[in-house]
Amino acid sequence: MPIRNTPWPDGTPCWIDYGAADPQAAKSFYGSLLGWDWTEDSPEYGGYVNALKDGHQAAGLGPLTDPGDSPSWTTYFATSDAAATCDRIREAGGTVVVEPMEVGPMGTMVIARDPQGNPFGLWQAGTHTGVEVHNEPGSLAWNEAAVDDPADAQAFYAAVFGFRFDELDGMGGYATFATAERPLGGLGGIVPGAPKGWATCFSVASTDDAVAAVEAAGGKVTMAPEDTEFGRFAVVADPWGASFSVMEEPAGS
């Protein structure tokens, strides 16, 4: 099981969290689906909790701060200097919605939007370094964005994080992005059945079983399971309408 307990390199999707309309019900849904346990609610942090997979941090969950918002997953990118990254966001045409905010000793968070209005977060690690378990069933596998103008989005994220983009053959302009290391995520145009903006993909042992569990719990399938070179993939929505995807690695990988 890949485990990381040190800060992620700048630009890496390092954390995900869920804004819940009904936190207790959401914990039950995702805990059952992904095999998560939960840390104790902390009134100091507004009821925000961490999801644990086999004792390791996998994601966060908290109540929606604005009752008018819809439940959703947020992708956070690692930064070693939140203030400087905010400057680059503004210079590249984006908007900082929540200025750098210290979360006790755990780190500093930011919420921003790219020029096309897609929200994302920044996380400057303190004692909380982000996801500890990844690319294992029940943990984060991939983050990708579906946008109206991929070329414009590539220019923005390259300016902010220094991403290099590599378009994949036969994928309709879909590109992976990387910094100095392995591919970190993907970006492409709007795809029927998939949500606009940044999406979270979870690794699962069986995509078909995960899809069946989502439907049994009151969720919906928005893109039916299909086999790809990266694994068996599906897009679903939880019972509150929040979209995410699940992927089973190819046999023998």
Short mmCIF file of C-alpha atoms in Angstrom, two decimals:
data_model
loop_
_atom_site.label_atom_id
_atom_site.label_comp_id
_atom_site.label_asym_id
_atom_site.label_seq_id
_atom_site.Cartn_x
_atom_site.Cartn_y
_atom_site.Cartn_z
CA MET A 1 0.00 0.00 0.00
CA PRO A 2 1.60 3.34 -1.06
CA ILE A 3 1.82 5.51 2.08
CA ARG A 4 3.15 9.07 2.25
CA ASN A 5 3.65 11.01 5.48
CA THR A 6 5.62 13.97 4.12
CA PRO A 7 4.42 17.07 2.22
CA TRP A 8 3.60 16.55 -1.43
CA PRO A 9 5.57 18.40 -4.13
CA ASP A 10 4.13 21.72 -5.25
CA GLY A 11 1.34 21.32 -7.79
CA THR A 12 0.41 17.78 -6.77
CA PRO A 13 -3.28 17.12 -6.09
CA CYS A 14 -2.63 16.39 -2.43
CA TRP A 15 -6.02 16.46 -0.69
CA ILE A 16 -9.73 16.10 -1.37
CA ASP A 17 -12.65 16.98 0.80
CA TYR A 18 -16.41 16.82 0.66
CA GLY A 19 -18.88 19.52 1.57
CA ALA A 20 -21.91 17.69 2.96
CA ALA A 21 -25.54 18.74 3.33
CA ASP A 22 -25.98 15.86 5.79
CA PRO A 23 -22.56 14.99 7.25
CA GLN A 24 -23.70 11.92 9.19
CA ALA A 25 -25.46 10.40 6.18
CA ALA A 26 -22.51 11.23 3.93
CA LYS A 27 -20.10 9.57 6.34
CA SER A 28 -22.27 6.46 6.30
CA PHE A 29 -22.45 6.41 2.49
CA TYR A 30 -18.75 6.93 1.79
CA GLY A 31 -17.63 4.85 4.75
CA SER A 32 -19.59 1.88 3.46
CA LEU A 33 -18.60 2.38 -0.18
CA LEU A 34 -14.87 2.96 0.33
CA GLY A 35 -14.17 1.22 3.63
CA TRP A 36 -13.46 4.40 5.56
CA ASP A 37 -13.38 5.07 9.27
CA TRP A 38 -13.65 8.61 10.62
CA THR A 39 -11.85 10.78 13.12
CA GLU A 40 -13.90 12.38 15.89
CA ASP A 41 -15.90 15.51 15.07
CA SER A 42 -14.06 18.65 16.15
CA PRO A 43 -16.23 21.65 17.10
CA GLU A 44 -13.07 23.77 16.87
CA TYR A 45 -12.96 23.06 13.14
CA GLY A 46 -16.69 23.23 12.45
CA GLY A 47 -17.33 19.50 12.53
CA TYR A 48 -14.69 18.73 9.90
CA VAL A 49 -13.41 15.14 10.04
CA ASN A 50 -10.80 13.05 8.27
CA ALA A 51 -11.60 9.79 6.53
CA LEU A 52 -9.15 7.01 7.39
CA LYS A 53 -8.38 4.00 5.24
CA ASP A 54 -6.64 1.35 7.34
CA GLY A 55 -5.65 4.13 9.75
CA HIS A 56 -4.23 6.48 7.10
CA GLN A 57 -5.67 9.82 5.96
CA ALA A 58 -7.68 9.43 2.75
CA ALA A 59 -9.98 12.48 2.55
CA GLY A 60 -11.85 15.11 4.53
CA LEU A 61 -15.53 15.83 5.11
CA GLY A 62 -17.36 18.73 6.65
CA PRO A 63 -20.75 20.47 6.62
CA LEU A 64 -21.47 22.96 3.85
CA THR A 65 -20.61 26.46 5.04
CA ASP A 66 -23.30 28.02 2.83
CA PRO A 67 -26.72 26.31 2.89
CA GLY A 68 -27.22 27.43 -0.72
CA ASP A 69 -24.24 25.42 -1.96
CA SER A 70 -24.55 21.94 -3.41
CA PRO A 71 -22.60 18.98 -1.97
CA SER A 72 -19.40 18.41 -3.90
CA TRP A 73 -15.80 17.20 -3.81
CA THR A 74 -12.95 19.75 -3.87
CA THR A 75 -9.44 19.07 -5.18
CA TYR A 76 -6.54 20.74 -3.35
CA PHE A 77 -3.10 21.30 -4.87
CA ALA A 78 0.03 21.28 -2.75
CA THR A 79 1.95 24.51 -2.33
CA SER A 80 4.92 25.45 -0.19
CA ASP A 81 3.93 29.15 -0.36
CA ALA A 82 0.19 29.79 -0.43
CA ALA A 83 0.53 33.58 -0.68
CA ALA A 84 2.84 33.40 -3.70
CA THR A 85 0.58 30.88 -5.41
CA CYS A 86 -2.40 33.20 -4.83
CA ASP A 87 -0.46 35.98 -6.56
CA ARG A 88 0.09 33.74 -9.59
CA ILE A 89 -3.59 32.77 -9.63
CA ARG A 90 -4.60 36.44 -9.86
CA GLU A 91 -1.92 37.26 -12.42
CA ALA A 92 -3.16 34.40 -14.62
CA GLY A 93 -6.77 35.61 -14.49
CA GLY A 94 -8.13 33.45 -11.68
CA THR A 95 -9.90 34.50 -8.49
CA VAL A 96 -9.00 33.83 -4.87
CA VAL A 97 -12.28 33.16 -3.05
CA VAL A 98 -10.87 32.31 0.39
CA GLU A 99 -7.56 34.00 1.17
CA PRO A 100 -4.80 31.95 2.86
CA MET A 101 -6.29 30.75 6.15
CA GLU A 102 -4.34 28.95 8.83
CA VAL A 103 -6.04 25.79 10.10
CA GLY A 104 -4.34 25.54 13.47
CA PRO A 105 -0.99 23.75 13.24
CA MET A 106 -2.25 21.53 10.43
CA GLY A 107 -1.57 23.91 7.55
CA THR A 108 -2.91 26.75 5.42
CA MET A 109 -5.82 26.47 2.99
CA VAL A 110 -7.03 28.55 0.06
CA ILE A 111 -10.10 28.29 -2.16
CA ALA A 112 -9.81 29.73 -5.67
CA ARG A 113 -11.44 29.64 -9.11
CA ASP A 114 -9.79 29.43 -12.49
CA PRO A 115 -10.76 31.95 -15.23
CA GLN A 116 -13.60 29.64 -16.33
CA GLY A 117 -15.07 29.60 -12.83
CA ASN A 118 -14.00 26.10 -11.79
CA PRO A 119 -13.22 25.91 -8.04
CA PHE A 120 -10.12 24.30 -6.57
CA GLY A 121 -8.11 24.54 -3.37
CA LEU A 122 -4.53 24.98 -2.21
CA TRP A 123 -3.00 23.27 0.78
CA GLN A 124 0.25 24.36 2.42
CA ALA A 125 1.13 21.51 4.73
CA GLY A 126 1.86 21.85 8.41
CA THR A 127 1.30 18.80 10.58
CA HIS A 128 -1.36 17.64 8.09
CA THR A 129 0.45 16.67 4.89
CA GLY A 130 -2.56 15.62 2.81
CA VAL A 131 -3.57 12.17 1.65
CA GLU A 132 -1.42 9.45 3.16
CA VAL A 133 -2.86 6.48 1.26
CA HIS A 134 -3.37 6.64 -2.49
CA ASN A 135 -3.77 4.42 -5.55
CA GLU A 136 -5.22 1.62 -3.44
CA PRO A 137 -8.86 0.51 -3.26
CA GLY A 138 -10.71 3.02 -1.11
CA SER A 139 -8.32 5.90 -1.77
CA LEU A 140 -7.66 8.71 -4.23
CA ALA A 141 -6.54 7.50 -7.64
CA TRP A 142 -6.72 10.51 -9.96
CA ASN A 143 -7.94 14.10 -10.35
CA GLU A 144 -9.01 15.63 -13.63
CA ALA A 145 -10.82 18.69 -14.92
CA ALA A 146 -13.48 18.95 -17.63
CA VAL A 147 -13.54 22.52 -18.93
CA ASP A 148 -15.18 24.62 -21.65
CA ASP A 149 -11.86 25.81 -23.11
CA PRO A 150 -9.02 23.31 -22.56
CA ALA A 151 -6.34 25.50 -24.18
CA ASP A 152 -7.20 28.44 -21.91
CA ALA A 153 -7.23 26.16 -18.86
CA GLN A 154 -3.88 24.65 -19.78
CA ALA A 155 -2.35 28.13 -20.00
CA PHE A 156 -3.77 29.08 -16.60
CA TYR A 157 -2.63 25.99 -14.71
CA ALA A 158 0.77 26.05 -16.40
CA ALA A 159 1.26 29.64 -15.22
CA VAL A 160 0.15 28.87 -11.66
CA PHE A 161 1.76 25.47 -11.07
CA GLY A 162 4.30 25.05 -13.88
CA PHE A 163 2.43 22.10 -15.35
CA ARG A 164 3.56 20.47 -18.59
CA PHE A 165 0.68 19.03 -20.63
CA ASP A 166 0.86 15.93 -22.80
CA GLU A 167 -2.12 15.24 -25.06
CA LEU A 168 -3.06 11.57 -25.38
CA ASP A 169 -3.68 10.09 -28.81
CA GLY A 170 -7.29 9.31 -29.61
CA MET A 171 -8.62 11.01 -26.47
CA GLY A 172 -10.25 14.06 -28.06
CA GLY A 173 -7.68 16.56 -26.77
CA TYR A 174 -7.52 15.11 -23.25
CA ALA A 175 -4.09 15.78 -21.74
CA THR A 176 -2.24 14.67 -18.65
CA PHE A 177 -0.29 17.21 -16.63
CA ALA A 178 2.96 16.86 -14.74
CA THR A 179 5.69 18.92 -13.10
CA ALA A 180 9.06 17.26 -12.53
CA GLU A 181 7.68 13.86 -11.66
CA ARG A 182 5.05 11.40 -12.94
CA PRO A 183 1.72 12.52 -14.44
CA LEU A 184 -0.38 14.10 -11.71
CA GLY A 185 -3.82 14.35 -13.30
CA GLY A 186 -5.69 15.20 -16.46
CA LEU A 187 -7.57 17.99 -18.22
CA GLY A 188 -9.91 17.94 -21.20
CA GLY A 189 -13.15 19.20 -22.68
CA ILE A 190 -16.68 18.59 -21.42
CA VAL A 191 -17.75 14.94 -21.72
CA PRO A 192 -21.41 13.82 -21.60
CA GLY A 193 -22.14 12.21 -18.24
CA ALA A 194 -19.11 13.67 -16.52
CA PRO A 195 -19.20 16.79 -14.34
CA LYS A 196 -17.72 20.13 -15.30
CA GLY A 197 -14.72 21.26 -13.27
CA TRP A 198 -12.38 19.25 -11.07
CA ALA A 199 -13.43 15.67 -10.44
CA THR A 200 -12.21 13.07 -7.97
CA CYS A 201 -11.61 9.46 -8.97
CA PHE A 202 -11.36 6.73 -6.34
CA SER A 203 -9.59 3.42 -6.75
CA VAL A 204 -11.89 0.46 -6.08
CA ALA A 205 -11.45 -3.31 -6.09
CA SER A 206 -14.41 -3.76 -8.46
CA THR A 207 -15.97 -0.97 -10.49
CA ASP A 208 -19.14 -2.97 -11.13
CA ASP A 209 -19.57 -3.72 -7.42
CA ALA A 210 -18.96 -0.07 -6.51
CA VAL A 211 -21.54 1.11 -9.05
CA ALA A 212 -24.08 -1.39 -7.71
CA ALA A 213 -23.43 -0.17 -4.16
CA VAL A 214 -23.91 3.47 -5.19
CA GLU A 215 -27.25 2.65 -6.82
CA ALA A 216 -28.39 0.55 -3.85
CA ALA A 217 -27.67 3.50 -1.54
CA GLY A 218 -29.72 5.92 -3.64
CA GLY A 219 -27.04 7.30 -5.94
CA LYS A 220 -27.03 7.34 -9.74
CA VAL A 221 -24.77 6.20 -12.56
CA THR A 222 -24.05 9.04 -15.02
CA MET A 223 -21.45 7.20 -17.11
CA ALA A 224 -21.77 3.41 -17.20
CA PRO A 225 -18.71 1.25 -16.50
CA GLU A 226 -16.38 0.89 -19.45
CA ASP A 227 -12.97 -0.64 -19.94
CA THR A 228 -10.11 1.74 -20.75
CA GLU A 229 -6.37 1.28 -21.01
CA PHE A 230 -6.14 2.67 -17.47
CA GLY A 231 -8.78 0.40 -15.95
CA ARG A 232 -12.53 -0.13 -15.71
CA PHE A 233 -14.04 3.30 -15.15
CA ALA A 234 -17.45 4.76 -14.26
CA VAL A 235 -18.88 8.12 -13.21
CA VAL A 236 -21.52 8.22 -10.50
CA ALA A 237 -23.38 10.67 -8.30
CA ASP A 238 -24.00 10.16 -4.60
CA PRO A 239 -27.52 10.43 -3.10
CA TRP A 240 -27.10 14.23 -2.82
CA GLY A 241 -26.02 14.72 -6.43
CA ALA A 242 -22.26 15.09 -5.91
CA SER A 243 -20.33 13.53 -8.77
CA PHE A 244 -17.22 11.36 -8.53
CA SER A 245 -15.72 8.47 -10.43
CA VAL A 246 -14.46 5.01 -9.59
CA MET A 247 -11.81 2.96 -11.33
CA GLU A 248 -10.59 -0.60 -11.04
CA GLU A 249 -7.02 -1.18 -12.20
CA PRO A 250 -6.52 -3.48 -15.19
CA ALA A 251 -5.93 -7.13 -14.33
CA GLY A 252 -2.27 -7.85 -13.75
CA SER A 253 -1.29 -4.23 -13.10
#
